[in-house]
Amino acid sequence: DAGITQSPRHKVTETGTPVTLRCHQTENHRYMYWYRQDPGHGLRLIHYSYGVKDTDKGEVSDGYSVSRSKTEDFLLTLESATSSQTSVYFCAISGGPAGEKLFFGSGTQLSVL
Amino acid sequence: QQPVQSPQAVILREGEDAVINCSSSKALYSVHWYRQKHGEAPVFLMILLKGGEQKGHDKISASFNEKKQQSSLYLTASQLSYSGTYFCGTNRNTDKLIFGTGTRLQVFP
């Protein structure tokens, strides 16, 4: 199994609170992705990174920011959480552009009350 | 723009076959297929690159018709372990992989 760890696994927070989710990999893969999963919507890309300090937006990036200061860590921040951001968040890693397979982390269940 | 998957759900008996389709309104470079069990992370099945490729993985195979911007996943002689949600992911030769909304497959004894 690919070495990819998400933390926390579960989090409950209140509306308006900042939240940071962490994705850590031990594979030295260049590409890292954040997706959110909601019923009826499948997996939607939030942000991705193609190298240290190199990031770009996905389909649903509003309300989210990311940072990647080291190859192994990719952080997703909700500056001011809203109830619409209640979701399961998955991090994924890949050794190359999207022509190579993705390995997913176990996910973070985030509830915003 | 998300690719469109059909059907949304499939119910099968063990040993039956199924086809899941994935179509895009944009030209594609590659198509990925993943399976997700309830409460778990998606797991990679296969990638198809443009060129009309067809691949197989045990009794699961897939085709990619780049002209029609479509891919199909074929599950033959289904097993209980095939149950889960199947996602196609499409790439237009960029760094982004955009997933469809998923097809829920249930296999009963």
Short mmCIF file of C-alpha atoms in Angstrom, two decimals:
data_model
loop_
_atom_site.label_atom_id
_atom_site.label_comp_id
_atom_site.label_asym_id
_atom_site.label_seq_id
_atom_site.Cartn_x
_atom_site.Cartn_y
_atom_site.Cartn_z
CA ASP A 1 0.00 0.00 0.00
CA ALA A 2 1.14 3.51 -0.78
CA GLY A 3 2.31 5.46 2.24
CA ILE A 4 -0.28 8.15 2.55
CA THR A 5 -1.79 9.35 5.82
CA GLN A 6 -4.57 11.84 6.42
CA SER A 7 -5.18 13.60 9.71
CA PRO A 8 -7.43 13.98 11.51
CA ARG A 9 -9.67 11.05 10.50
CA HIS A 10 -12.74 12.73 11.98
CA LYS A 11 -13.43 16.30 12.97
CA VAL A 12 -16.45 18.19 14.19
CA THR A 13 -16.26 21.97 14.16
CA GLU A 14 -18.49 25.01 14.27
CA THR A 15 -19.41 27.39 11.50
CA GLY A 16 -16.87 30.19 11.11
CA THR A 17 -13.98 28.21 12.61
CA PRO A 18 -10.77 27.73 10.63
CA VAL A 19 -9.90 24.09 9.90
CA THR A 20 -6.75 22.52 8.49
CA LEU A 21 -6.54 18.99 7.13
CA ARG A 22 -3.21 17.34 6.59
CA CYS A 23 -2.04 14.85 4.00
CA HIS A 24 1.33 13.20 4.52
CA GLN A 25 3.07 10.86 2.07
CA THR A 26 6.21 8.78 2.28
CA GLU A 27 6.36 7.90 -1.45
CA ASN A 28 8.12 11.06 -2.65
CA HIS A 29 5.41 11.49 -5.28
CA ARG A 30 5.32 14.81 -7.07
CA TYR A 31 1.56 15.16 -7.47
CA MET A 32 -0.92 15.52 -4.62
CA TYR A 33 -4.66 16.14 -4.81
CA TRP A 34 -7.52 17.07 -2.50
CA TYR A 35 -10.99 15.79 -3.36
CA ARG A 36 -14.28 16.04 -1.51
CA GLN A 37 -16.93 13.36 -1.73
CA ASP A 38 -20.64 14.04 -1.32
CA PRO A 39 -23.67 11.88 -2.14
CA GLY A 40 -24.78 12.42 -5.71
CA HIS A 41 -21.64 14.34 -6.66
CA GLY A 42 -18.97 11.68 -6.62
CA LEU A 43 -15.41 12.91 -6.12
CA ARG A 44 -14.79 16.57 -6.87
CA LEU A 45 -11.34 18.09 -7.17
CA ILE A 46 -10.67 20.98 -4.79
CA HIS A 47 -6.99 21.81 -5.32
CA TYR A 48 -3.89 19.97 -6.44
CA SER A 49 -0.15 20.35 -6.32
CA TYR A 50 2.45 19.48 -8.94
CA GLY A 51 5.47 20.24 -6.77
CA VAL A 52 6.65 22.10 -3.70
CA LYS A 53 4.93 25.50 -3.62
CA ASP A 54 3.24 24.71 -6.96
CA THR A 55 -0.52 24.46 -6.60
CA ASP A 56 -3.58 25.05 -8.74
CA LYS A 57 -7.36 25.14 -8.42
CA GLY A 58 -9.75 22.31 -9.13
CA GLU A 59 -13.50 22.32 -9.76
CA VAL A 60 -14.70 23.42 -6.32
CA SER A 61 -11.93 25.58 -4.87
CA ASP A 62 -13.99 28.45 -3.42
CA GLY A 63 -13.61 28.63 0.36
CA TYR A 64 -10.48 26.46 0.37
CA SER A 65 -6.77 27.17 0.28
CA VAL A 66 -3.78 24.82 0.16
CA SER A 67 -0.11 24.89 0.89
CA ARG A 68 2.80 22.59 0.12
CA SER A 69 6.07 23.60 1.70
CA LYS A 70 7.56 20.09 1.61
CA THR A 71 7.21 17.23 -0.86
CA GLU A 72 5.59 15.01 1.75
CA ASP A 73 2.93 17.36 3.14
CA PHE A 74 -0.11 18.92 1.48
CA LEU A 75 -2.39 20.99 3.70
CA LEU A 76 -6.00 21.92 2.99
CA THR A 77 -7.40 24.90 4.91
CA LEU A 78 -10.96 26.02 5.31
CA GLU A 79 -10.50 29.63 6.37
CA SER A 80 -14.01 29.95 7.81
CA ALA A 81 -15.88 26.66 7.74
CA THR A 82 -19.48 26.57 6.54
CA SER A 83 -22.09 23.82 6.79
CA SER A 84 -21.83 23.26 3.02
CA GLN A 85 -18.26 22.09 3.59
CA THR A 86 -19.44 19.12 5.62
CA SER A 87 -18.04 16.25 3.58
CA VAL A 88 -15.55 13.43 3.35
CA TYR A 89 -12.19 14.72 2.17
CA PHE A 90 -9.75 12.48 0.35
CA CYS A 91 -6.14 13.16 -0.40
CA ALA A 92 -4.52 11.35 -3.33
CA ILE A 93 -0.98 11.08 -4.63
CA SER A 94 0.50 10.24 -8.01
CA GLY A 95 3.97 9.80 -9.40
CA GLY A 96 3.17 11.68 -12.58
CA PRO A 97 0.53 13.73 -14.36
CA ALA A 98 -2.99 12.36 -14.52
CA GLY A 99 -1.88 9.63 -16.90
CA GLU A 100 -0.63 7.72 -13.85
CA LYS A 101 -2.73 6.05 -11.20
CA LEU A 102 -3.79 7.76 -8.01
CA PHE A 103 -3.36 6.33 -4.52
CA PHE A 104 -5.93 7.59 -2.03
CA GLY A 105 -5.66 8.23 1.67
CA SER A 106 -8.28 6.87 4.08
CA GLY A 107 -10.25 10.10 4.14
CA THR A 108 -11.28 12.71 6.71
CA GLN A 109 -14.90 12.98 7.78
CA LEU A 110 -15.54 16.67 8.50
CA SER A 111 -18.77 17.89 10.07
CA VAL A 112 -19.43 21.62 10.31
CA LEU A 113 -22.26 22.44 12.70
CA GLN B 1 -16.91 19.45 -16.27
CA GLN B 2 -17.65 16.06 -14.75
CA PRO B 3 -17.96 13.05 -17.07
CA VAL B 4 -21.35 11.38 -17.12
CA GLN B 5 -21.64 7.82 -15.85
CA SER B 6 -24.47 5.44 -16.61
CA PRO B 7 -26.28 3.69 -15.18
CA GLN B 8 -26.35 5.27 -11.73
CA ALA B 9 -26.98 1.91 -10.09
CA VAL B 10 -26.88 -1.76 -11.03
CA ILE B 11 -28.16 -4.80 -9.18
CA LEU B 12 -26.83 -8.21 -10.19
CA ARG B 13 -26.87 -11.83 -9.17
CA GLU B 14 -23.54 -13.61 -8.89
CA GLY B 15 -22.35 -14.73 -12.31
CA GLU B 16 -24.16 -12.02 -14.25
CA ASP B 17 -22.43 -9.44 -16.43
CA ALA B 18 -22.60 -5.65 -16.30
CA VAL B 19 -21.41 -2.67 -18.31
CA ILE B 20 -20.74 0.78 -16.89
CA ASN B 21 -20.34 3.69 -19.27
CA CYS B 22 -18.48 6.97 -18.95
CA SER B 23 -18.79 9.80 -21.44
CA SER B 24 -17.31 13.25 -21.74
CA SER B 25 -18.22 16.33 -23.75
CA LYS B 26 -14.52 17.15 -24.15
CA ALA B 27 -11.67 15.39 -25.94
CA LEU B 28 -9.89 13.01 -23.59
CA TYR B 29 -6.29 11.94 -23.17
CA SER B 30 -6.87 9.16 -20.66
CA VAL B 31 -9.57 7.47 -18.61
CA HIS B 32 -9.13 5.94 -15.16
CA TRP B 33 -11.39 3.47 -13.38
CA TYR B 34 -11.60 3.09 -9.58
CA ARG B 35 -13.74 1.05 -7.23
CA GLN B 36 -14.77 2.18 -3.76
CA LYS B 37 -16.16 -0.09 -1.05
CA HIS B 38 -18.47 1.45 1.52
CA GLY B 39 -16.50 3.42 4.11
CA GLU B 40 -13.20 2.94 2.31
CA ALA B 41 -11.00 4.88 -0.07
CA PRO B 42 -11.25 4.44 -3.85
CA VAL B 43 -8.90 1.82 -5.26
CA PHE B 44 -7.33 1.92 -8.71
CA LEU B 45 -8.50 -0.60 -11.32
CA MET B 46 -6.99 0.52 -14.61
CA ILE B 47 -5.96 3.39 -16.88
CA LEU B 48 -6.66 3.61 -20.58
CA LEU B 49 -4.74 6.02 -22.78
CA LYS B 50 -5.99 7.49 -26.02
CA GLY B 51 -5.52 5.16 -28.93
CA GLY B 52 -8.61 3.00 -28.61
CA GLU B 53 -7.05 0.93 -25.89
CA GLN B 54 -8.67 -2.03 -24.19
CA LYS B 55 -7.43 -3.50 -20.94
CA GLY B 56 -8.30 -6.32 -18.60
CA HIS B 57 -7.97 -6.94 -14.88
CA ASP B 58 -9.07 -10.42 -13.88
CA LYS B 59 -12.67 -10.58 -15.17
CA ILE B 60 -12.95 -6.80 -15.37
CA SER B 61 -12.01 -5.11 -18.61
CA ALA B 62 -12.46 -1.70 -20.18
CA SER B 63 -12.38 0.03 -23.52
CA PHE B 64 -11.74 3.62 -24.53
CA ASN B 65 -13.11 5.14 -27.72
CA GLU B 66 -11.40 8.51 -27.98
CA LYS B 67 -13.43 9.59 -31.03
CA LYS B 68 -16.67 9.16 -29.12
CA GLN B 69 -15.04 10.42 -25.92
CA GLN B 70 -16.39 7.38 -24.14
CA SER B 71 -15.13 4.54 -22.01
CA SER B 72 -16.89 1.41 -20.85
CA LEU B 73 -16.10 -0.92 -17.96
CA TYR B 74 -17.10 -4.56 -18.41
CA LEU B 75 -17.64 -6.84 -15.42
CA THR B 76 -17.93 -10.47 -16.42
CA ALA B 77 -19.32 -13.28 -14.27
CA SER B 78 -19.69 -10.92 -11.33
CA GLN B 79 -18.63 -11.94 -7.84
CA LEU B 80 -19.82 -10.70 -4.47
CA SER B 81 -16.50 -8.88 -4.12
CA TYR B 82 -17.37 -6.69 -7.11
CA SER B 83 -19.94 -4.79 -5.06
CA GLY B 84 -19.10 -1.14 -4.56
CA THR B 85 -19.21 2.19 -6.32
CA TYR B 86 -17.29 2.54 -9.56
CA PHE B 87 -15.86 5.87 -10.65
CA CYS B 88 -14.40 6.90 -13.95
CA GLY B 89 -11.86 9.70 -13.97
CA THR B 90 -11.05 11.66 -17.09
CA ASN B 91 -7.98 13.59 -18.05
CA ARG B 92 -7.47 16.01 -20.92
CA ASN B 93 -3.67 15.81 -20.94
CA THR B 94 -3.42 18.14 -17.98
CA ASP B 95 -2.57 17.53 -14.35
CA LYS B 96 -6.24 17.30 -13.37
CA LEU B 97 -8.22 14.10 -12.99
CA ILE B 98 -11.96 14.79 -12.96
CA PHE B 99 -14.26 12.06 -11.67
CA GLY B 100 -17.80 11.16 -12.59
CA THR B 101 -20.61 10.85 -10.06
CA GLY B 102 -20.21 7.10 -9.74
CA THR B 103 -22.15 3.91 -10.44
CA ARG B 104 -23.28 1.83 -7.48
CA LEU B 105 -23.01 -1.89 -8.14
CA GLN B 106 -24.60 -4.46 -5.85
CA VAL B 107 -24.04 -8.19 -6.36
CA PHE B 108 -26.29 -10.63 -4.53
CA PRO B 109 -25.85 -14.40 -4.06
#
